[in-house]
PDB file of C-alpha atoms in Angstrom:
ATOM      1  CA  UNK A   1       2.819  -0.369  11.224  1.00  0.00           C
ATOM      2  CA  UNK A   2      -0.391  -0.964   9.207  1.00  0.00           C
ATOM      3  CA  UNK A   3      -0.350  -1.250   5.813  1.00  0.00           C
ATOM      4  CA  UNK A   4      -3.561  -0.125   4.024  1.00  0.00           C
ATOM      5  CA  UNK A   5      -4.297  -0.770  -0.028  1.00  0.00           C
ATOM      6  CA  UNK A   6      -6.368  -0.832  -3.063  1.00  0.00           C
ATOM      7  CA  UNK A   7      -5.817  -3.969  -4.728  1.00  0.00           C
ATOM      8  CA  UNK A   8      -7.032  -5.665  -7.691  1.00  0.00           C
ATOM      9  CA  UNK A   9      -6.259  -9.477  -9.543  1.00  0.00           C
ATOM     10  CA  UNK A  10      -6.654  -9.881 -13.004  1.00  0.00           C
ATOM     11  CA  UNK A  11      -7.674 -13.545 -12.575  1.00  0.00           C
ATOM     12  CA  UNK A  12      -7.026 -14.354 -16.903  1.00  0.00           C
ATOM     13  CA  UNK A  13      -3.474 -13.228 -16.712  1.00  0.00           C
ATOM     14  CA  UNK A  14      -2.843 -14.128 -12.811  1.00  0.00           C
ATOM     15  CA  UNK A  15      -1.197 -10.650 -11.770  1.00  0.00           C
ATOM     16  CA  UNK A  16      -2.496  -8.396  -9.585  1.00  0.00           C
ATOM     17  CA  UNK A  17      -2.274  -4.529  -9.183  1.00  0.00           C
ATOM     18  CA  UNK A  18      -1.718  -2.513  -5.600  1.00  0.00           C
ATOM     19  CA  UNK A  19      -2.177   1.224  -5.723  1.00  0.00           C
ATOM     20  CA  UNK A  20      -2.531   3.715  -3.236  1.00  0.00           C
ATOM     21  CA  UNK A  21      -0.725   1.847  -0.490  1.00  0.00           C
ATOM     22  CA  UNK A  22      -0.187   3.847   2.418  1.00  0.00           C
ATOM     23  CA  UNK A  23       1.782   2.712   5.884  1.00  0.00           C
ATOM     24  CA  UNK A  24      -0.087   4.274   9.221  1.00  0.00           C
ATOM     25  CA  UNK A  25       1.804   4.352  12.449  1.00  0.00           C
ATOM     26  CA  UNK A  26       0.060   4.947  15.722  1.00  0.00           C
ATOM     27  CA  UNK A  27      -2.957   6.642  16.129  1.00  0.00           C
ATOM     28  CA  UNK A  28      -1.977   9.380  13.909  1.00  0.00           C
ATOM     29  CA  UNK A  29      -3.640   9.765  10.118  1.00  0.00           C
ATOM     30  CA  UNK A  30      -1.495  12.722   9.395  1.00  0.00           C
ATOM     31  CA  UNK A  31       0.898  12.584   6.441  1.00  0.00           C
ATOM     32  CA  UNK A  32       4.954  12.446   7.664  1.00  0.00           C
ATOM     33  CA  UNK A  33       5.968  11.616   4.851  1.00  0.00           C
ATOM     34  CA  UNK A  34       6.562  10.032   0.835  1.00  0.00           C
ATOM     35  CA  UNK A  35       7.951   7.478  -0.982  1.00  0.00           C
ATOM     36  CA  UNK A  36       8.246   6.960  -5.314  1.00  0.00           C
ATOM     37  CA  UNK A  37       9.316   3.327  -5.721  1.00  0.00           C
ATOM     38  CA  UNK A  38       9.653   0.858  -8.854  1.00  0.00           C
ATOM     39  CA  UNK A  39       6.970  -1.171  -8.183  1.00  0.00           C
ATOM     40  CA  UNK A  40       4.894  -2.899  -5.446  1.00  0.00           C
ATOM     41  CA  UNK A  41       6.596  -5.417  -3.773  1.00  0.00           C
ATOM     42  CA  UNK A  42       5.973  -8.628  -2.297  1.00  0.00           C
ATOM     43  CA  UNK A  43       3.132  -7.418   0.275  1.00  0.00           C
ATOM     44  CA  UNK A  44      -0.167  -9.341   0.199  1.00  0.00           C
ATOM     45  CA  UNK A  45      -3.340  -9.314   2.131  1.00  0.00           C
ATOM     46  CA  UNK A  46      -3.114  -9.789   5.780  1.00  0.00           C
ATOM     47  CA  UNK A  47      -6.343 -11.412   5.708  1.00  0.00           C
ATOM     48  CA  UNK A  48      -7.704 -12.722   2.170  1.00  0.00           C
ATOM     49  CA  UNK A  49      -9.090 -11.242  -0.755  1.00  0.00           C
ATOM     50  CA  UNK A  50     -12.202 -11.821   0.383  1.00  0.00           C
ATOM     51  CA  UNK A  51     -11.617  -9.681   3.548  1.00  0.00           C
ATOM     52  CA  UNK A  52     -11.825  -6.257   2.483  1.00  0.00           C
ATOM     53  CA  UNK A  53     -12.148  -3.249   5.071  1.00  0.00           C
ATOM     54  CA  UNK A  54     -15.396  -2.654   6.470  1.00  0.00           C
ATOM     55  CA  UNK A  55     -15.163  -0.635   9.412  1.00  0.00           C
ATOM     56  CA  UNK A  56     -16.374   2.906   8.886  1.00  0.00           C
ATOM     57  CA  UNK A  57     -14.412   4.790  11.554  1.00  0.00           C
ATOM     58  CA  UNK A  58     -11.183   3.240   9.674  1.00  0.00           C
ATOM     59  CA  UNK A  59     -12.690   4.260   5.895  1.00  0.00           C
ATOM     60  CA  UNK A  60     -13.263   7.511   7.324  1.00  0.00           C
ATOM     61  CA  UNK A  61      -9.385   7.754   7.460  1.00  0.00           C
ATOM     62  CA  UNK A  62      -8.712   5.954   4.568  1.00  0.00           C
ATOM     63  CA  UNK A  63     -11.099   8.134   1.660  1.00  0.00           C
ATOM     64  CA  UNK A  64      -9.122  11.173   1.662  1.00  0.00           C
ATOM     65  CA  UNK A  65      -6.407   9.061   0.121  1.00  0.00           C
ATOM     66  CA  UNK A  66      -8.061   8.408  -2.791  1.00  0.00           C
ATOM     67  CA  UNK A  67      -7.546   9.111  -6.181  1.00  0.00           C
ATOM     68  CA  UNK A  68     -11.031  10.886  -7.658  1.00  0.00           C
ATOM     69  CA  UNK A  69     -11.623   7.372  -9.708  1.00  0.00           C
ATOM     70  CA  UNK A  70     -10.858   5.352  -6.736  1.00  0.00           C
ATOM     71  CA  UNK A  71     -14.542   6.023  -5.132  1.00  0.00           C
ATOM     72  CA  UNK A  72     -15.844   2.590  -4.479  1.00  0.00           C
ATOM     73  CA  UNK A  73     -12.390   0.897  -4.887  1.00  0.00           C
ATOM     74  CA  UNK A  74     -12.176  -1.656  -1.537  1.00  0.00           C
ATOM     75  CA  UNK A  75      -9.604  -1.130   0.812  1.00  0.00           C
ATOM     76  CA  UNK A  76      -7.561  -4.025   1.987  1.00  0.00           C
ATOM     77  CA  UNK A  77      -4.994  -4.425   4.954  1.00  0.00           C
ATOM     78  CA  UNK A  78      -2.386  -5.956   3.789  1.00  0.00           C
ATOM     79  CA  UNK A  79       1.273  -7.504   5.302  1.00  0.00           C
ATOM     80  CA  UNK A  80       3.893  -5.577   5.102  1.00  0.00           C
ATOM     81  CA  UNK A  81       7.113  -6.602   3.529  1.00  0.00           C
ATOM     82  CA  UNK A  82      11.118  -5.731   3.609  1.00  0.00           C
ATOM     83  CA  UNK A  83      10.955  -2.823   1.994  1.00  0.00           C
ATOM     84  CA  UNK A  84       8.436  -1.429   3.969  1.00  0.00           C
ATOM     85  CA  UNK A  85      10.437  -1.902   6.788  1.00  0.00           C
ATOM     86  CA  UNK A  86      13.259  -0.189   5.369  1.00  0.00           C
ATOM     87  CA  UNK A  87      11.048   2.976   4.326  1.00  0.00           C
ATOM     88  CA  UNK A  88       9.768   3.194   7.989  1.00  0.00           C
ATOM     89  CA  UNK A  89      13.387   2.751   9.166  1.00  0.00           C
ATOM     90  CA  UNK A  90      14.358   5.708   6.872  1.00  0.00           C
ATOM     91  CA  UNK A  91      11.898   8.054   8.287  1.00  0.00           C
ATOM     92  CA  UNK A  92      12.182   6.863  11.868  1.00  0.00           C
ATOM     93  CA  UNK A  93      15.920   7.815  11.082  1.00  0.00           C
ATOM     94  CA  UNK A  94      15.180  11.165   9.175  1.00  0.00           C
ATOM     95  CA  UNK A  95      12.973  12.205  12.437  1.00  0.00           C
ATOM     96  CA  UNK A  96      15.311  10.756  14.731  1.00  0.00           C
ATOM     97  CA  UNK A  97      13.150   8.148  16.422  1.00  0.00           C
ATOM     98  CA  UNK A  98      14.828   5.791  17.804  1.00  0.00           C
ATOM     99  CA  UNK A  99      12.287   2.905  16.445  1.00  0.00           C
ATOM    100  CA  UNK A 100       9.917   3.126  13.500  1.00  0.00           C
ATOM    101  CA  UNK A 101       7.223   1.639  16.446  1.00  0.00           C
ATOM    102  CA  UNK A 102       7.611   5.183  17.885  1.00  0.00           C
ATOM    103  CA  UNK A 103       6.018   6.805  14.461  1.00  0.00           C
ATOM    104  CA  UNK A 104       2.571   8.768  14.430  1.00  0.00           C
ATOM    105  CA  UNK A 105       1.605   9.202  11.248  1.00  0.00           C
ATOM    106  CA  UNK A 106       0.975   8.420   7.463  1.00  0.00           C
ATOM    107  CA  UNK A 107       3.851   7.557   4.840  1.00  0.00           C
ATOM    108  CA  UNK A 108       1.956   7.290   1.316  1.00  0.00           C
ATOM    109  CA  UNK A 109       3.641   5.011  -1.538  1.00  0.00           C
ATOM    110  CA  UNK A 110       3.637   5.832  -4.420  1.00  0.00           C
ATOM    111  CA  UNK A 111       5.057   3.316  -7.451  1.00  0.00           C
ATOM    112  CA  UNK A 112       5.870   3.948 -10.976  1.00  0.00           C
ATOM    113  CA  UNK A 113       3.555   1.397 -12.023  1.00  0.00           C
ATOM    114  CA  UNK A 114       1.388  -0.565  -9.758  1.00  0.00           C
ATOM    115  CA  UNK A 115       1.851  -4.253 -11.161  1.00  0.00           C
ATOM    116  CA  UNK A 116       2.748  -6.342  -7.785  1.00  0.00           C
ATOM    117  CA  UNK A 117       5.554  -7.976  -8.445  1.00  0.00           C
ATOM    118  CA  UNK A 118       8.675  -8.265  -6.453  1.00  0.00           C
ATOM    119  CA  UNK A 119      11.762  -9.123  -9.212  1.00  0.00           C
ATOM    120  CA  UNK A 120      11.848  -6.005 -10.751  1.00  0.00           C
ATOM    121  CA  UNK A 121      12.671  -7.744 -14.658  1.00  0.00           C
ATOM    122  CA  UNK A 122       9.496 -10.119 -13.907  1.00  0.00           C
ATOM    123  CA  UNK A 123       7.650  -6.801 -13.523  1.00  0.00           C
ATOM    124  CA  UNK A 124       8.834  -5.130 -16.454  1.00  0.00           C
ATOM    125  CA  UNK A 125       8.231  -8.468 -18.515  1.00  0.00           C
ATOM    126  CA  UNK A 126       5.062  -8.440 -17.332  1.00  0.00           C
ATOM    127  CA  UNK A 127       3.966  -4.833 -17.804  1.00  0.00           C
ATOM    128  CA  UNK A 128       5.192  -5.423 -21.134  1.00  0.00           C
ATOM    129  CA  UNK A 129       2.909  -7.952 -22.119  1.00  0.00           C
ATOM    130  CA  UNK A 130       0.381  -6.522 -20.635  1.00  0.00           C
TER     131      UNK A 130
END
């Protein structure tokens, strides 16, 4: 599983926002599937937030998954956490796969707000003041 993301810090109040998070299986870009959730997780960048996606071929994929004010927004890979794993556990069981390695395709996450934090009263504090 991949885990692909727009994400944003807000350096002054040290919080950061993930939208549009999206969890590709094999070669396959086509949707199988979606998730509402609370709010993003614990998942952070695979890589750094310096290390935003550059390759074309993998943007190419990525763009018709944005919002129409995303354009320009950098895309970041990020790690995937628990809960991923239990989403792509769900649908592997919903399809009746025996392993969520044996997916092809896109599950798209969508949160009711997008403030990344993983205690869900933290995030709602947070928000709040905010």
């Amino acid at each position: 599983m991949k885990v692909y993301t727009h994400y944003k810090t807000i350096e002054e109040f040290n919080v950061g926002y993930r939208w549009r998070t999206i969890l590709q299986f094999g070669s396959s870009w086509n949707v199988i599937g979606s998730v509402v959730m609370m709010n993003p997780g614990s998942a952070n960048y695979k890589y750094g937030s310096n290390c935003w996606i550059e390759d074309e071929a993998i943007l190419d994929y990525l763009r018709p998954f944005d919002y129409p004010g995303d354009q320009g927004e950098k895309w970041f890979e990020f790690n995937a956490d628990a809960t991923m794993g239990c989403v792509a556990d769900l649908f592997a069981q919903y399809y009746g796969i025996h392993s969520q390695k044996d997916l092809q395709g896109v599950i798209q996450i969508f949160n009711l707000f997008y403030l990344r934090e993983p205690n869900l009263g933290d995030a709602l504090m947070k928000n709040k003041e905010l």
